[in-house]
Amino acid sequence: MGKRNSQRKNAAILESDDDSSSSSSSDRMSEWGTEEVQVHKDSLLEQALDALYEKRFATLLHQCLNSIKRGSSKEISLASHAIGLLALTVGSGNDAHKILEDSITPFSQALKSQSDSSKISSLLECLAIITFVGENGTEETERSMQIMWQVVNPKLSSNVVASKPSAAVITAVVSAWAFLLTTMDGFSLNPMHWQESISYLSSLLDKDDRSVRIATGEALALIFEIGSVEKFCGEAKGSSNGLTQDGIKPREGFPHIQGLKGKIINQVRNLSAEAGGRSSAKKDLNSQRKLFRDILDFFEYGYCPETTVKIGGESLQTSSWSEQIQLNFLKRFLGGGFIKHMKENEFLHDVFGFTPKKYFLDDEHHISSAEKRMYRSPNSVLNKARTQLLNKQRMLSEGRNLGHFAVNVGDEEV
């Protein structure tokens, strides 16, 4: 009986507790339900925004690719630049990889069918950028590098237009090819793809065009920097009686590599001290001399050039050929937008290990002279408004004090 009474009392207590808390519980359940509905709505909104973004992204990409396939020379150049900017903007990931995969065939076909130097240069630059951002492994990088190489080596592909490439096209190919080579290491390269490439690059150092020589010098310095030079030195497969797995003729090996390096060093030394001709632009000649002096120091002593670029209040520094080539290529592609991208583009921050300085609104670097007059002059609209506000606040304060004084006086009289 006692136990049953105790149980009834406990049940009554629980029932009373349930009654007293039913309203609060229902309130909490209502709140939780509202929160769940809100979370669900937010999730649906995010999904809708993502879908809209994907649709616009795909629409923009395919409109540009249509221009690559059927557009005029101007349209091809603009579309190529737009696709490259799109890749840099979205950064590495699935979207950038989709850009690369959707673009690779149209770009390859366009490079085989075009003969205009400006169009080819634009296509090559864009292909380099979208591969740099969107590749998912060394095989995809080398695929793009081979497409580029075929433009100046028609024998590598029977479908390539067999016309002699101009100096501008050669420069664009070597620059874009070297830019992608910066992402590779010597061990991951397939030697069968790059037979005689150093010999070919060495021959370009003897070209009359200075831009060709400069681009070639940087590419050669990069090849020696990343190592595994032998992968670039072997003879073409058809010209040898037997190649090793590394693609080198057994009778050549180390002596052949050293001999080729010695030849290149002599070429570099001559270019570092080249005398100017009648038609030589002094600025271009000085740039060539400086570059090849740096390359000569690297070949002979192992010193890499160091460069510093001011971006806002911070310095972006490079200390290798790989970094310098990446920096120069991206500066050329982005043009006047380079500084803005380096300040805001997280992908480029990761590439260069760069952290931009954060500025406040009134920072000297962000305020123009007109803005300074507007905000800092004693006679500016802002300062006049501030003065009027302070005067009004002072008058209100004086009025309150006067009223308080009058009330106190009245109390005393009473």
CSV table of C-alpha atoms in Angstrom, one decimal:
chain,number,residue,atom,x,y,z
A,1,MET,CA,0.0,0.0,0.0
A,2,GLY,CA,2.7,2.4,1.0
A,3,LYS,CA,4.6,1.6,-2.2
A,4,ARG,CA,1.5,2.1,-4.4
A,5,ASN,CA,0.7,5.4,-2.6
A,6,SER,CA,4.2,6.6,-3.1
A,7,GLN,CA,3.9,5.7,-6.8
A,8,ARG,CA,0.6,7.6,-7.1
A,9,LYS,CA,2.2,10.6,-5.4
A,10,ASN,CA,5.1,10.5,-7.8
A,11,ALA,CA,2.7,10.2,-10.7
A,12,ALA,CA,0.8,13.2,-9.5
A,13,ILE,CA,4.0,15.2,-9.1
A,14,LEU,CA,5.0,14.3,-12.6
A,15,GLU,CA,1.6,15.2,-14.0
A,16,SER,CA,1.7,18.5,-12.2
A,17,ASP,CA,5.2,19.1,-13.5
A,18,ASP,CA,4.0,18.2,-17.0
A,19,ASP,CA,1.1,20.6,-16.7
A,20,SER,CA,3.2,23.4,-15.5
A,21,SER,CA,5.8,22.9,-18.2
A,22,SER,CA,3.5,22.0,-21.1
A,23,SER,CA,3.3,25.6,-22.2
A,24,SER,CA,7.0,26.2,-22.1
A,25,SER,CA,7.7,22.9,-23.8
A,26,SER,CA,5.2,23.7,-26.6
A,27,ASP,CA,6.9,27.1,-26.9
A,28,ARG,CA,10.3,25.4,-27.2
A,29,MET,CA,9.0,22.9,-29.8
A,30,SER,CA,7.5,25.8,-31.7
A,31,GLU,CA,10.8,27.6,-31.7
A,32,TRP,CA,12.7,24.5,-32.7
A,33,GLY,CA,10.2,23.9,-35.5
A,34,THR,CA,10.6,27.5,-36.7
A,35,GLU,CA,14.4,27.2,-36.6
A,36,GLU,CA,14.3,23.9,-38.6
A,37,VAL,CA,12.0,25.5,-41.2
A,38,GLN,CA,14.4,28.5,-41.4
A,39,VAL,CA,17.4,26.3,-41.8
A,40,HIS,CA,15.7,24.3,-44.5
A,41,LYS,CA,14.8,27.6,-46.3
A,42,ASP,CA,18.4,28.8,-46.0
A,43,SER,CA,19.6,25.5,-47.4
A,44,LEU,CA,17.2,25.7,-50.3
A,45,LEU,CA,18.3,29.2,-51.0
A,46,GLU,CA,21.9,28.2,-51.0
A,47,GLN,CA,21.2,25.4,-53.4
A,48,ALA,CA,19.3,27.7,-55.6
A,49,LEU,CA,22.1,30.3,-55.6
A,50,ASP,CA,24.6,27.5,-56.4
A,51,ALA,CA,22.5,26.3,-59.2
A,52,LEU,CA,22.2,29.8,-60.6
A,53,TYR,CA,25.9,30.3,-60.3
A,54,GLU,CA,26.6,27.0,-62.1
A,55,LYS,CA,24.2,27.9,-64.9
A,56,ARG,CA,25.7,31.4,-65.4
A,57,PHE,CA,29.2,29.9,-65.1
A,58,ALA,CA,28.5,27.3,-67.8
A,59,THR,CA,26.6,29.8,-70.0
A,60,LEU,CA,29.6,32.2,-70.0
A,61,LEU,CA,32.1,29.5,-70.6
A,62,HIS,CA,30.2,28.0,-73.6
A,63,GLN,CA,29.5,31.4,-75.1
A,64,CYS,CA,33.2,32.1,-75.1
A,65,LEU,CA,34.0,28.6,-76.5
A,66,ASN,CA,31.6,29.3,-79.4
A,67,SER,CA,33.6,32.5,-80.1
A,68,ILE,CA,36.8,30.4,-80.1
A,69,LYS,CA,35.3,28.0,-82.7
A,70,ARG,CA,33.6,30.5,-85.0
A,71,GLY,CA,34.5,34.1,-84.0
A,72,SER,CA,36.6,36.7,-85.6
A,73,SER,CA,40.2,37.4,-84.7
A,74,LYS,CA,39.1,40.0,-82.1
A,75,GLU,CA,36.4,37.7,-80.7
A,76,ILE,CA,38.9,34.8,-80.3
A,77,SER,CA,41.4,37.0,-78.5
A,78,LEU,CA,38.7,38.5,-76.1
A,79,ALA,CA,37.1,35.1,-75.5
A,80,SER,CA,40.4,33.5,-74.7
A,81,HIS,CA,41.2,36.2,-72.2
A,82,ALA,CA,37.7,35.9,-70.7
A,83,ILE,CA,38.1,32.2,-70.2
A,84,GLY,CA,41.5,32.6,-68.6
A,85,LEU,CA,40.1,35.3,-66.2
A,86,LEU,CA,37.2,33.0,-65.4
A,87,ALA,CA,39.6,30.2,-64.4
A,88,LEU,CA,41.7,32.5,-62.2
A,89,THR,CA,38.6,33.9,-60.6
A,90,VAL,CA,37.0,30.6,-59.6
A,91,GLY,CA,40.4,29.2,-58.4
A,92,SER,CA,41.5,25.6,-58.3
A,93,GLY,CA,38.8,23.0,-57.9
A,94,ASN,CA,36.0,21.3,-59.8
A,95,ASP,CA,34.9,24.5,-61.7
A,96,ALA,CA,38.4,25.2,-62.9
A,97,HIS,CA,38.9,21.6,-64.0
A,98,LYS,CA,35.6,21.7,-65.9
A,99,ILE,CA,36.9,24.8,-67.7
A,100,LEU,CA,40.0,22.9,-68.7
A,101,GLU,CA,38.2,19.8,-69.9
A,102,ASP,CA,35.6,21.6,-71.8
A,103,SER,CA,38.2,23.9,-73.5
A,104,ILE,CA,41.0,21.5,-74.3
A,105,THR,CA,39.5,20.1,-77.6
A,106,PRO,CA,38.3,23.5,-79.0
A,107,PHE,CA,41.6,25.1,-78.2
A,108,SER,CA,43.6,22.2,-79.7
A,109,GLN,CA,41.6,22.4,-82.9
A,110,ALA,CA,41.8,26.2,-83.0
A,111,LEU,CA,45.6,26.1,-82.7
A,112,LYS,CA,45.8,23.6,-85.6
A,113,SER,CA,43.6,25.7,-87.9
A,114,GLN,CA,44.7,29.3,-87.1
A,115,SER,CA,47.5,31.1,-88.8
A,116,ASP,CA,47.1,34.6,-87.3
A,117,SER,CA,49.9,35.3,-84.8
A,118,SER,CA,47.7,37.3,-82.4
A,119,LYS,CA,45.0,34.7,-82.2
A,120,ILE,CA,47.5,31.9,-81.7
A,121,SER,CA,49.2,33.9,-78.9
A,122,SER,CA,45.9,34.5,-77.1
A,123,LEU,CA,44.9,30.9,-77.4
A,124,LEU,CA,48.3,29.7,-76.0
A,125,GLU,CA,48.2,32.2,-73.1
A,126,CYS,CA,44.7,31.1,-72.1
A,127,LEU,CA,45.5,27.4,-72.5
A,128,ALA,CA,48.5,27.9,-70.1
A,129,ILE,CA,46.3,29.7,-67.5
A,130,ILE,CA,43.4,27.3,-67.5
A,131,THR,CA,45.8,24.3,-67.2
A,132,PHE,CA,47.8,26.0,-64.5
A,133,VAL,CA,44.6,26.5,-62.4
A,134,GLY,CA,42.5,23.5,-63.4
A,135,GLU,CA,44.9,20.6,-63.9
A,136,ASN,CA,44.4,17.4,-61.9
A,137,GLY,CA,47.8,15.9,-62.3
A,138,THR,CA,51.0,16.0,-64.4
A,139,GLU,CA,49.4,14.0,-67.3
A,140,GLU,CA,46.9,16.8,-67.9
A,141,THR,CA,49.7,19.4,-67.7
A,142,GLU,CA,51.9,17.6,-70.2
A,143,ARG,CA,48.9,17.1,-72.5
A,144,SER,CA,48.6,20.9,-72.7
A,145,MET,CA,52.4,21.3,-73.1
A,146,GLN,CA,52.4,18.9,-76.0
A,147,ILE,CA,49.6,20.8,-77.7
A,148,MET,CA,51.7,23.9,-77.4
A,149,TRP,CA,54.9,22.2,-78.6
A,150,GLN,CA,53.1,21.0,-81.8
A,151,VAL,CA,52.5,24.6,-82.9
A,152,VAL,CA,56.3,25.1,-83.5
A,153,ASN,CA,57.0,21.4,-84.3
A,154,PRO,CA,54.6,20.5,-87.1
A,155,LYS,CA,56.3,17.1,-87.5
A,156,LEU,CA,54.8,16.1,-84.1
A,157,SER,CA,51.3,16.2,-85.5
A,158,SER,CA,50.2,15.6,-89.1
A,159,ASN,CA,47.1,17.8,-88.6
A,160,VAL,CA,49.1,20.9,-87.7
A,161,VAL,CA,49.3,23.6,-90.4
A,162,ALA,CA,52.8,23.2,-91.8
A,163,SER,CA,53.7,26.9,-92.0
A,164,LYS,CA,56.7,28.4,-90.5
A,165,PRO,CA,55.8,30.0,-87.2
A,166,SER,CA,56.5,33.7,-86.7
A,167,ALA,CA,58.7,35.0,-84.0
A,168,ALA,CA,55.7,36.2,-82.0
A,169,VAL,CA,54.2,32.6,-82.1
A,170,ILE,CA,57.5,31.0,-81.1
A,171,THR,CA,57.8,33.4,-78.2
A,172,ALA,CA,54.2,32.7,-77.1
A,173,VAL,CA,54.8,28.9,-77.3
A,174,VAL,CA,58.0,28.9,-75.3
A,175,SER,CA,56.7,31.3,-72.7
A,176,ALA,CA,53.4,29.3,-72.2
A,177,TRP,CA,55.3,26.0,-72.2
A,178,ALA,CA,57.8,27.2,-69.6
A,179,PHE,CA,55.0,28.6,-67.5
A,180,LEU,CA,53.5,25.1,-67.2
A,181,LEU,CA,56.9,23.5,-66.7
A,182,THR,CA,57.2,25.5,-63.5
A,183,THR,CA,54.5,23.3,-62.0
A,184,MET,CA,56.4,20.1,-62.8
A,185,ASP,CA,59.4,18.3,-61.2
A,186,GLY,CA,62.1,16.5,-63.1
A,187,PHE,CA,60.9,13.1,-61.9
A,188,SER,CA,57.3,13.4,-63.1
A,189,LEU,CA,58.2,14.4,-66.7
A,190,ASN,CA,57.8,11.8,-69.4
A,191,PRO,CA,61.1,11.8,-71.3
A,192,MET,CA,59.6,10.5,-74.5
A,193,HIS,CA,57.6,13.7,-74.9
A,194,TRP,CA,60.5,16.1,-74.9
A,195,GLN,CA,63.2,14.5,-77.1
A,196,GLU,CA,65.6,17.1,-78.5
A,197,SER,CA,63.8,20.0,-76.8
A,198,ILE,CA,67.1,21.4,-75.3
A,199,SER,CA,68.7,21.2,-78.8
A,200,TYR,CA,65.7,23.0,-80.3
A,201,LEU,CA,65.8,25.7,-77.6
A,202,SER,CA,69.5,26.1,-78.1
A,203,SER,CA,68.9,26.8,-81.8
A,204,LEU,CA,66.4,29.5,-80.8
A,205,LEU,CA,69.1,31.4,-78.9
A,206,ASP,CA,70.6,32.1,-82.4
A,207,LYS,CA,67.4,33.7,-83.7
A,208,ASP,CA,67.4,37.4,-84.6
A,209,ASP,CA,64.3,38.2,-82.6
A,210,ARG,CA,65.2,39.4,-79.1
A,211,SER,CA,61.8,38.3,-77.6
A,212,VAL,CA,62.4,34.8,-78.8
A,213,ARG,CA,65.9,34.7,-77.2
A,214,ILE,CA,64.7,36.1,-73.9
A,215,ALA,CA,61.8,33.6,-73.6
A,216,THR,CA,64.2,30.8,-74.6
A,217,GLY,CA,66.8,31.8,-72.1
A,218,GLU,CA,64.3,31.7,-69.2
A,219,ALA,CA,63.0,28.3,-70.3
A,220,LEU,CA,66.5,26.8,-70.4
A,221,ALA,CA,67.3,28.2,-67.0
A,222,LEU,CA,64.2,26.6,-65.7
A,223,ILE,CA,65.0,23.2,-67.2
A,224,PHE,CA,68.4,23.2,-65.4
A,225,GLU,CA,66.8,24.4,-62.2
A,226,ILE,CA,64.2,21.6,-62.0
A,227,GLY,CA,66.8,18.9,-62.7
A,228,SER,CA,66.6,15.7,-64.8
A,229,VAL,CA,68.2,17.6,-67.8
A,230,GLU,CA,68.7,14.2,-69.5
A,231,LYS,CA,65.0,14.0,-70.2
A,232,PHE,CA,65.3,17.0,-72.5
A,233,CYS,CA,68.5,16.0,-74.2
A,234,GLY,CA,67.9,12.6,-76.0
A,235,GLU,CA,67.6,12.4,-79.7
A,236,ALA,CA,64.2,11.8,-81.4
A,237,LYS,CA,63.1,8.2,-81.3
A,238,GLY,CA,63.3,7.6,-85.0
A,239,SER,CA,66.9,8.8,-85.2
A,240,SER,CA,68.5,6.3,-82.8
A,241,ASN,CA,69.1,2.6,-82.9
A,242,GLY,CA,68.0,2.2,-79.4
A,243,LEU,CA,67.0,4.3,-76.4
A,244,THR,CA,67.2,3.6,-72.8
A,245,GLN,CA,64.0,3.9,-70.7
A,246,ASP,CA,64.9,7.5,-70.0
A,247,GLY,CA,65.0,8.2,-73.8
A,248,ILE,CA,68.8,8.7,-74.0
A,249,LYS,CA,71.1,7.1,-76.5
A,250,PRO,CA,73.4,4.8,-74.5
A,251,ARG,CA,76.5,6.1,-76.2
A,252,GLU,CA,75.7,9.7,-75.3
A,253,GLY,CA,74.8,10.0,-71.7
A,254,PHE,CA,76.7,12.4,-69.4
A,255,PRO,CA,79.3,13.6,-72.0
A,256,HIS,CA,76.6,14.6,-74.4
A,257,ILE,CA,74.7,16.5,-71.7
A,258,GLN,CA,77.8,18.4,-70.6
A,259,GLY,CA,78.7,19.2,-74.1
A,260,LEU,CA,75.3,20.6,-74.8
A,261,LYS,CA,75.3,22.6,-71.5
A,262,GLY,CA,78.8,24.0,-72.5
A,263,LYS,CA,77.4,25.1,-75.8
A,264,ILE,CA,74.4,26.8,-74.2
A,265,ILE,CA,76.7,28.6,-71.6
A,266,ASN,CA,78.7,30.0,-74.5
A,267,GLN,CA,75.6,31.3,-76.2
A,268,VAL,CA,74.4,32.8,-73.0
A,269,ARG,CA,77.7,34.5,-72.4
A,270,ASN,CA,77.7,36.1,-75.8
A,271,LEU,CA,74.1,37.3,-75.4
A,272,SER,CA,74.9,38.8,-72.0
A,273,ALA,CA,77.5,41.1,-73.7
A,274,GLU,CA,75.9,41.5,-77.2
A,275,ALA,CA,76.7,44.8,-78.9
A,276,GLY,CA,73.8,46.9,-80.1
A,277,GLY,CA,73.1,47.2,-83.8
A,278,ARG,CA,71.5,50.0,-85.7
A,279,SER,CA,68.0,48.8,-85.2
A,280,SER,CA,68.4,47.6,-81.6
A,281,ALA,CA,66.2,49.3,-79.1
A,282,LYS,CA,68.4,50.2,-76.1
A,283,LYS,CA,65.8,49.2,-73.5
A,284,ASP,CA,65.3,45.8,-75.1
A,285,LEU,CA,69.0,45.3,-75.4
A,286,ASN,CA,69.6,46.1,-71.8
A,287,SER,CA,66.9,43.8,-70.7
A,288,GLN,CA,68.4,41.0,-72.7
A,289,ARG,CA,71.9,41.6,-71.3
A,290,LYS,CA,70.6,41.7,-67.7
A,291,LEU,CA,68.6,38.5,-68.2
A,292,PHE,CA,71.5,36.6,-69.7
A,293,ARG,CA,73.9,37.8,-67.1
A,294,ASP,CA,71.5,36.4,-64.5
A,295,ILE,CA,71.3,33.1,-66.4
A,296,LEU,CA,75.1,33.0,-66.7
A,297,ASP,CA,75.5,33.5,-63.0
A,298,PHE,CA,73.0,30.7,-62.4
A,299,PHE,CA,74.8,28.2,-64.8
A,300,GLU,CA,78.2,29.0,-63.4
A,301,TYR,CA,77.6,29.6,-59.7
A,302,GLY,CA,74.0,28.4,-59.0
A,303,TYR,CA,72.7,31.9,-58.1
A,304,CYS,CA,69.1,32.5,-58.8
A,305,PRO,CA,67.8,36.1,-59.4
A,306,GLU,CA,65.7,37.7,-56.7
A,307,THR,CA,62.9,40.1,-57.5
A,308,THR,CA,60.6,42.2,-55.4
A,309,VAL,CA,57.2,43.6,-56.4
A,310,LYS,CA,55.4,46.1,-54.2
A,311,ILE,CA,51.7,45.3,-53.7
A,312,GLY,CA,50.0,47.8,-51.5
A,313,GLY,CA,52.0,47.8,-48.3
A,314,GLU,CA,53.5,44.4,-48.7
A,315,SER,CA,56.3,43.0,-50.9
A,316,LEU,CA,56.0,39.9,-53.1
A,317,GLN,CA,59.4,38.3,-53.5
A,318,THR,CA,60.7,35.6,-55.9
A,319,SER,CA,64.0,33.8,-55.4
A,320,SER,CA,63.9,31.1,-58.2
A,321,TRP,CA,63.5,30.9,-62.0
A,322,SER,CA,60.2,29.1,-61.5
A,323,GLU,CA,58.7,31.8,-59.3
A,324,GLN,CA,60.0,34.6,-61.6
A,325,ILE,CA,58.5,32.9,-64.7
A,326,GLN,CA,55.1,32.5,-63.0
A,327,LEU,CA,55.1,36.1,-61.8
A,328,ASN,CA,56.1,37.6,-65.2
A,329,PHE,CA,53.5,35.4,-67.1
A,330,LEU,CA,50.6,36.3,-64.8
A,331,LYS,CA,51.6,40.0,-64.8
A,332,ARG,CA,51.5,40.0,-68.6
A,333,PHE,CA,48.2,38.1,-68.7
A,334,LEU,CA,46.4,40.2,-66.1
A,335,GLY,CA,47.9,43.5,-67.2
A,336,GLY,CA,46.4,46.4,-65.2
A,337,GLY,CA,44.4,44.0,-63.1
A,338,PHE,CA,47.4,42.2,-61.6
A,339,ILE,CA,47.7,44.3,-58.4
A,340,LYS,CA,43.9,43.9,-57.7
A,341,HIS,CA,44.1,40.2,-58.2
A,342,MET,CA,47.1,39.9,-56.0
A,343,LYS,CA,45.3,41.8,-53.2
A,344,GLU,CA,42.0,39.8,-53.5
A,345,ASN,CA,42.6,36.5,-55.3
A,346,GLU,CA,43.1,33.7,-52.8
A,347,PHE,CA,44.3,31.3,-55.5
A,348,LEU,CA,47.2,33.6,-56.3
A,349,HIS,CA,47.9,34.1,-52.6
A,350,ASP,CA,48.4,30.4,-52.4
A,351,VAL,CA,50.6,30.3,-55.5
A,352,PHE,CA,53.0,32.8,-54.2
A,353,GLY,CA,52.6,32.3,-50.5
A,354,PHE,CA,51.5,36.0,-50.3
A,355,THR,CA,49.4,37.7,-47.6
A,356,PRO,CA,48.2,41.1,-48.6
A,357,LYS,CA,48.0,44.0,-46.2
A,358,LYS,CA,44.5,45.0,-45.1
A,359,TYR,CA,43.8,48.7,-45.5
A,360,PHE,CA,41.3,50.8,-43.7
A,361,LEU,CA,39.1,53.2,-45.6
A,362,ASP,CA,41.1,56.3,-44.7
A,363,ASP,CA,44.5,54.7,-45.6
A,364,GLU,CA,46.7,57.0,-47.7
A,365,HIS,CA,47.0,54.4,-50.5
A,366,HIS,CA,43.2,54.2,-50.9
A,367,ILE,CA,42.2,57.9,-50.7
A,368,SER,CA,42.6,60.2,-53.7
A,369,SER,CA,43.4,63.8,-53.5
A,370,ALA,CA,39.8,64.7,-54.2
A,371,GLU,CA,38.6,62.4,-51.4
A,372,LYS,CA,41.2,64.0,-49.0
A,373,ARG,CA,39.7,67.4,-49.8
A,374,MET,CA,36.2,66.1,-49.3
A,375,TYR,CA,36.8,64.4,-45.9
A,376,ARG,CA,39.9,66.1,-44.3
A,377,SER,CA,39.6,69.8,-45.3
A,378,PRO,CA,38.2,72.1,-42.5
A,379,ASN,CA,35.8,73.5,-45.0
A,380,SER,CA,34.7,70.1,-46.3
A,381,VAL,CA,31.0,69.2,-46.3
A,382,LEU,CA,31.7,66.4,-43.8
A,383,ASN,CA,33.5,68.7,-41.3
A,384,LYS,CA,30.8,71.4,-41.7
A,385,ALA,CA,28.1,68.9,-41.0
A,386,ARG,CA,30.1,67.6,-38.0
A,387,THR,CA,30.4,71.2,-36.6
A,388,GLN,CA,26.7,71.8,-37.0
A,389,LEU,CA,25.9,68.5,-35.2
A,390,LEU,CA,28.2,69.4,-32.3
A,391,ASN,CA,26.7,72.9,-32.1
A,392,LYS,CA,23.2,71.4,-32.0
A,393,GLN,CA,24.2,68.9,-29.3
A,394,ARG,CA,25.8,71.7,-27.2
A,395,MET,CA,22.6,73.8,-27.5
A,396,LEU,CA,20.4,70.9,-26.4
A,397,SER,CA,22.7,70.2,-23.5
A,398,GLU,CA,22.6,73.9,-22.4
A,399,GLY,CA,18.8,73.9,-22.7
A,400,ARG,CA,18.5,70.8,-20.5
A,401,ASN,CA,20.9,72.3,-17.9
A,402,LEU,CA,18.9,75.6,-17.9
A,403,GLY,CA,15.6,73.7,-17.4
A,404,HIS,CA,17.2,71.7,-14.6
A,405,PHE,CA,18.4,74.9,-12.9
A,406,ALA,CA,15.0,76.6,-13.2
A,407,VAL,CA,13.3,73.6,-11.6
A,408,ASN,CA,15.7,73.6,-8.7
A,409,VAL,CA,15.1,77.3,-8.1
A,410,GLY,CA,11.4,76.8,-8.1
A,411,ASP,CA,11.7,74.1,-5.5
A,412,GLU,CA,13.7,76.4,-3.3
A,413,GLU,CA,11.1,79.2,-3.5
A,414,VAL,CA,8.3,76.7,-2.6
